[in-house]
Amino acid sequence: MSIIVNVDVMLARRKMTSGELAEKIGITQANLSILKTGKAKAVRFSTLDALCKALDCQPGDILEYRAE
Amino acid sequence: MKTSKGMTGIAVAASLLCTVSIVWIFCQSYFISTGSGEGCIVWHEELYPLQAAIFTGRLLFKSMFYALIMVFLFKQIKAIKSGVLFPGINVTILYCIAGSYLIGNICDDNIATALTSSSHAAFAINGDTLLYAALLVVFALIYKVAVRVSEENNLTI
């Protein structure tokens, strides 16, 4: 897929662990892993909202489009 | 929860019916092949391959049809209990059910041919058999879509 999820980058920038983020946004670590590895088929607005709030960033910082 | 319990009850009842049907087919086939007189096979030299194919086909595919229904129901209940509504394996099972239904019923429709010793016996295919088999295939295709949608839903974060 040409949509890249940059949660890893944002986690490194914010010096936060996956476990902390999963707890903050209220999803399981398994689901966060699906999101990070790009296996997710869709992201809910509520999840995106929680991610942006927890990482203090914009949706564009998390999602990126790269033409294949 | 109520639906799950109701489904389990129906599945158990259907499985019992399937078991009885399998036993019935085996008993019937045994008496047809070993007995003598009306309703039993009179092997005809010219018709032997056709008679054997119909007789074995009926026994094999009809019992396979009932056994597959039991497997389908068992897998479905197990999947519901584990939280997966539509397991992918059930699509293959549904295709097999449709196939075994078609072949088993074609053989069943022509069991009279296997029983008769007349070399002029006709081979017939019932329209209803084709219709029900087609409906089962349609159901399998709808189930396939449901599996895909369910998988996508599981991957929505």
Short mmCIF file of C-alpha atoms in Angstrom, two decimals:
data_model
loop_
_atom_site.label_atom_id
_atom_site.label_comp_id
_atom_site.label_asym_id
_atom_site.label_seq_id
_atom_site.Cartn_x
_atom_site.Cartn_y
_atom_site.Cartn_z
CA MET A 1 0.00 0.00 0.00
CA SER A 2 1.24 3.49 -0.72
CA ILE A 3 0.08 4.89 2.63
CA ILE A 4 2.90 4.75 5.17
CA VAL A 5 2.19 4.86 8.90
CA ASN A 6 4.90 6.75 10.72
CA VAL A 7 3.90 5.97 14.29
CA ASP A 8 7.40 4.56 14.96
CA VAL A 9 9.03 7.84 13.94
CA MET A 10 6.69 9.86 16.14
CA LEU A 11 7.26 7.49 19.05
CA ALA A 12 11.01 7.97 18.73
CA ARG A 13 10.60 11.75 18.52
CA ARG A 14 8.43 11.83 21.62
CA LYS A 15 10.67 9.26 23.39
CA MET A 16 7.65 7.12 24.13
CA THR A 17 7.30 3.33 24.11
CA SER A 18 4.65 1.38 22.20
CA GLY A 19 3.19 0.13 25.46
CA GLU A 20 2.77 3.66 26.82
CA LEU A 21 1.12 4.83 23.60
CA ALA A 22 -1.21 1.82 23.48
CA GLU A 23 -2.28 2.52 27.06
CA LYS A 24 -2.77 6.24 26.39
CA ILE A 25 -4.97 5.77 23.32
CA GLY A 26 -6.80 2.75 24.69
CA ILE A 27 -5.92 0.08 22.11
CA THR A 28 -4.12 -3.20 22.58
CA GLN A 29 -0.40 -3.55 21.81
CA ALA A 30 -1.32 -6.15 19.18
CA ASN A 31 -3.50 -3.61 17.35
CA LEU A 32 -0.82 -0.93 17.65
CA SER A 33 1.62 -3.40 16.13
CA ILE A 34 -0.80 -4.01 13.20
CA LEU A 35 -0.91 -0.24 12.69
CA LYS A 36 2.87 0.18 12.91
CA THR A 37 3.65 -2.63 10.50
CA GLY A 38 1.22 -1.29 7.89
CA LYS A 39 -1.06 -4.32 8.03
CA ALA A 40 -4.09 -2.23 9.04
CA LYS A 41 -6.79 -1.87 6.36
CA ALA A 42 -8.32 1.26 7.91
CA VAL A 43 -7.88 3.71 10.77
CA ARG A 44 -10.87 5.10 12.67
CA PHE A 45 -11.06 8.88 13.13
CA SER A 46 -11.36 8.27 16.87
CA THR A 47 -8.06 6.32 16.86
CA LEU A 48 -6.38 8.99 14.74
CA ASP A 49 -7.69 11.65 17.12
CA ALA A 50 -6.33 9.76 20.13
CA LEU A 51 -2.98 9.20 18.38
CA CYS A 52 -2.62 12.89 17.53
CA LYS A 53 -3.56 13.86 21.09
CA ALA A 54 -1.13 11.38 22.68
CA LEU A 55 1.76 12.20 20.33
CA ASP A 56 0.93 15.90 20.14
CA CYS A 57 1.09 15.97 16.37
CA GLN A 58 -0.99 16.36 13.18
CA PRO A 59 -2.51 13.43 11.17
CA GLY A 60 0.01 14.27 8.43
CA ASP A 61 2.86 13.52 10.82
CA ILE A 62 1.53 9.98 11.28
CA LEU A 63 0.28 9.19 7.77
CA GLU A 64 2.28 9.70 4.61
CA TYR A 65 1.54 8.99 0.94
CA ARG A 66 4.34 7.52 -1.17
CA ALA A 67 3.60 6.72 -4.83
CA GLU A 68 4.56 3.14 -5.72
CA MET B 1 -25.65 -14.58 23.44
CA LYS B 2 -29.25 -15.67 22.94
CA THR B 3 -28.61 -16.09 19.19
CA SER B 4 -25.46 -18.10 19.90
CA LYS B 5 -27.36 -20.45 22.25
CA GLY B 6 -30.21 -20.83 19.75
CA MET B 7 -27.74 -21.55 16.98
CA THR B 8 -25.94 -24.13 19.09
CA GLY B 9 -29.26 -25.86 19.77
CA ILE B 10 -30.20 -25.90 16.09
CA ALA B 11 -26.71 -27.11 15.16
CA VAL B 12 -26.88 -29.97 17.66
CA ALA B 13 -30.32 -30.98 16.34
CA ALA B 14 -29.09 -30.75 12.73
CA SER B 15 -26.00 -32.80 13.59
CA LEU B 16 -28.18 -35.51 15.12
CA LEU B 17 -30.33 -35.55 11.99
CA CYS B 18 -27.22 -35.79 9.82
CA THR B 19 -25.89 -38.70 11.89
CA VAL B 20 -29.23 -40.53 11.56
CA SER B 21 -29.22 -39.82 7.79
CA ILE B 22 -25.69 -41.22 7.39
CA VAL B 23 -26.61 -44.38 9.32
CA TRP B 24 -29.81 -44.67 7.25
CA ILE B 25 -27.94 -44.36 3.93
CA PHE B 26 -25.39 -46.98 4.97
CA CYS B 27 -28.10 -49.41 6.16
CA GLN B 28 -30.19 -48.78 3.02
CA SER B 29 -27.16 -49.31 0.76
CA TYR B 30 -26.28 -52.52 2.59
CA PHE B 31 -29.77 -53.97 2.13
CA ILE B 32 -30.01 -52.75 -1.49
CA SER B 33 -26.73 -54.44 -2.40
CA THR B 34 -27.05 -57.66 -0.41
CA GLY B 35 -30.81 -58.33 -0.51
CA SER B 36 -32.84 -59.88 -3.25
CA GLY B 37 -36.24 -59.06 -4.71
CA GLU B 38 -37.97 -55.71 -5.24
CA GLY B 39 -35.94 -52.66 -4.25
CA CYS B 40 -32.63 -54.47 -4.43
CA ILE B 41 -29.90 -54.31 -7.07
CA VAL B 42 -30.04 -56.78 -9.91
CA TRP B 43 -26.59 -56.52 -11.47
CA HIS B 44 -26.71 -56.36 -15.23
CA GLU B 45 -23.61 -57.14 -17.22
CA GLU B 46 -24.04 -54.27 -19.71
CA LEU B 47 -25.17 -51.75 -17.11
CA TYR B 48 -22.70 -52.80 -14.42
CA PRO B 49 -20.37 -49.73 -14.63
CA LEU B 50 -23.34 -47.32 -14.54
CA GLN B 51 -25.06 -49.25 -11.76
CA ALA B 52 -21.86 -49.38 -9.69
CA ALA B 53 -21.16 -45.66 -10.27
CA ILE B 54 -24.69 -44.63 -9.23
CA PHE B 55 -24.75 -46.91 -6.21
CA THR B 56 -21.29 -45.93 -4.92
CA GLY B 57 -21.79 -42.28 -5.83
CA ARG B 58 -25.02 -42.13 -3.87
CA LEU B 59 -23.51 -43.82 -0.83
CA LEU B 60 -20.31 -41.80 -0.89
CA PHE B 61 -21.56 -38.32 -1.78
CA LYS B 62 -24.78 -38.36 0.24
CA SER B 63 -22.93 -39.41 3.40
CA MET B 64 -20.20 -36.88 2.56
CA PHE B 65 -22.90 -34.18 2.23
CA TYR B 66 -24.28 -34.88 5.72
CA ALA B 67 -20.80 -35.21 7.25
CA LEU B 68 -19.73 -31.88 5.73
CA ILE B 69 -22.85 -30.16 7.10
CA MET B 70 -21.84 -31.39 10.56
CA VAL B 71 -18.26 -30.14 10.07
CA PHE B 72 -19.59 -26.76 8.84
CA LEU B 73 -21.87 -26.35 11.87
CA PHE B 74 -19.14 -27.47 14.29
CA LYS B 75 -16.62 -25.02 12.80
CA GLN B 76 -19.20 -22.20 12.78
CA ILE B 77 -20.09 -22.64 16.46
CA LYS B 78 -16.43 -22.94 17.42
CA ALA B 79 -15.70 -19.75 15.46
CA ILE B 80 -18.55 -17.83 17.09
CA LYS B 81 -17.32 -18.88 20.54
CA SER B 82 -13.79 -17.71 19.72
CA GLY B 83 -15.05 -14.34 18.46
CA VAL B 84 -14.49 -14.88 14.72
CA LEU B 85 -17.85 -14.76 12.98
CA PHE B 86 -16.88 -16.05 9.55
CA PRO B 87 -13.96 -18.52 9.41
CA GLY B 88 -12.36 -18.77 5.96
CA ILE B 89 -12.27 -22.58 5.98
CA ASN B 90 -16.09 -22.67 5.89
CA VAL B 91 -16.09 -21.28 2.32
CA THR B 92 -14.25 -24.38 1.09
CA ILE B 93 -16.57 -26.59 3.14
CA LEU B 94 -19.61 -24.88 1.56
CA TYR B 95 -18.24 -25.48 -1.95
CA CYS B 96 -17.70 -29.14 -1.05
CA ILE B 97 -21.24 -29.33 0.38
CA ALA B 98 -22.64 -27.94 -2.90
CA GLY B 99 -20.57 -30.41 -4.95
CA SER B 100 -21.44 -33.45 -2.86
CA TYR B 101 -25.12 -32.40 -2.83
CA LEU B 102 -25.15 -32.17 -6.63
CA ILE B 103 -23.43 -35.49 -7.30
CA GLY B 104 -25.18 -37.31 -4.44
CA ASN B 105 -28.62 -36.17 -5.56
CA ILE B 106 -27.98 -36.93 -9.23
CA CYS B 107 -27.08 -40.46 -8.13
CA ASP B 108 -30.13 -40.56 -5.84
CA ASP B 109 -32.42 -39.42 -8.68
CA ASN B 110 -31.08 -42.29 -10.77
CA ILE B 111 -31.01 -45.02 -8.15
CA ALA B 112 -33.90 -46.65 -10.03
CA THR B 113 -31.49 -47.14 -12.94
CA ALA B 114 -29.08 -48.93 -10.64
CA LEU B 115 -31.85 -51.15 -9.31
CA THR B 116 -33.26 -52.17 -12.65
CA SER B 117 -31.76 -54.83 -14.85
CA SER B 118 -33.20 -53.23 -17.97
CA SER B 119 -30.61 -52.06 -20.48
CA HIS B 120 -33.01 -49.32 -21.62
CA ALA B 121 -32.91 -47.45 -18.33
CA ALA B 122 -32.70 -43.67 -18.77
CA PHE B 123 -30.34 -41.32 -16.93
CA ALA B 124 -32.18 -38.26 -15.62
CA ILE B 125 -31.13 -35.01 -13.92
CA ASN B 126 -33.72 -33.26 -11.77
CA GLY B 127 -34.01 -29.46 -12.19
CA ASP B 128 -34.47 -28.97 -8.43
CA THR B 129 -31.15 -30.68 -7.74
CA LEU B 130 -29.35 -28.20 -9.99
CA LEU B 131 -31.27 -25.28 -8.45
CA TYR B 132 -30.44 -26.21 -4.84
CA ALA B 133 -26.80 -26.86 -5.71
CA ALA B 134 -26.65 -23.43 -7.41
CA LEU B 135 -28.21 -21.85 -4.31
CA LEU B 136 -25.55 -23.49 -2.14
CA VAL B 137 -22.84 -22.07 -4.40
CA VAL B 138 -24.44 -18.61 -4.13
CA PHE B 139 -24.49 -18.99 -0.34
CA ALA B 140 -20.79 -19.98 -0.43
CA LEU B 141 -19.98 -16.87 -2.49
CA ILE B 142 -21.91 -14.61 -0.07
CA TYR B 143 -20.07 -16.30 2.80
CA LYS B 144 -16.77 -15.60 1.02
CA VAL B 145 -17.63 -11.88 0.88
CA ALA B 146 -18.57 -11.99 4.58
CA VAL B 147 -15.17 -13.56 5.40
CA ARG B 148 -13.38 -10.74 3.54
CA VAL B 149 -15.46 -8.00 5.19
CA SER B 150 -14.93 -9.60 8.60
CA GLU B 151 -11.15 -9.75 8.06
CA GLU B 152 -11.08 -6.11 6.97
CA ASN B 153 -13.14 -5.16 10.00
CA ASN B 154 -10.67 -6.96 12.25
CA LEU B 155 -7.85 -4.96 10.67
CA THR B 156 -9.56 -1.62 11.26
CA ILE B 157 -7.79 0.05 14.16
#
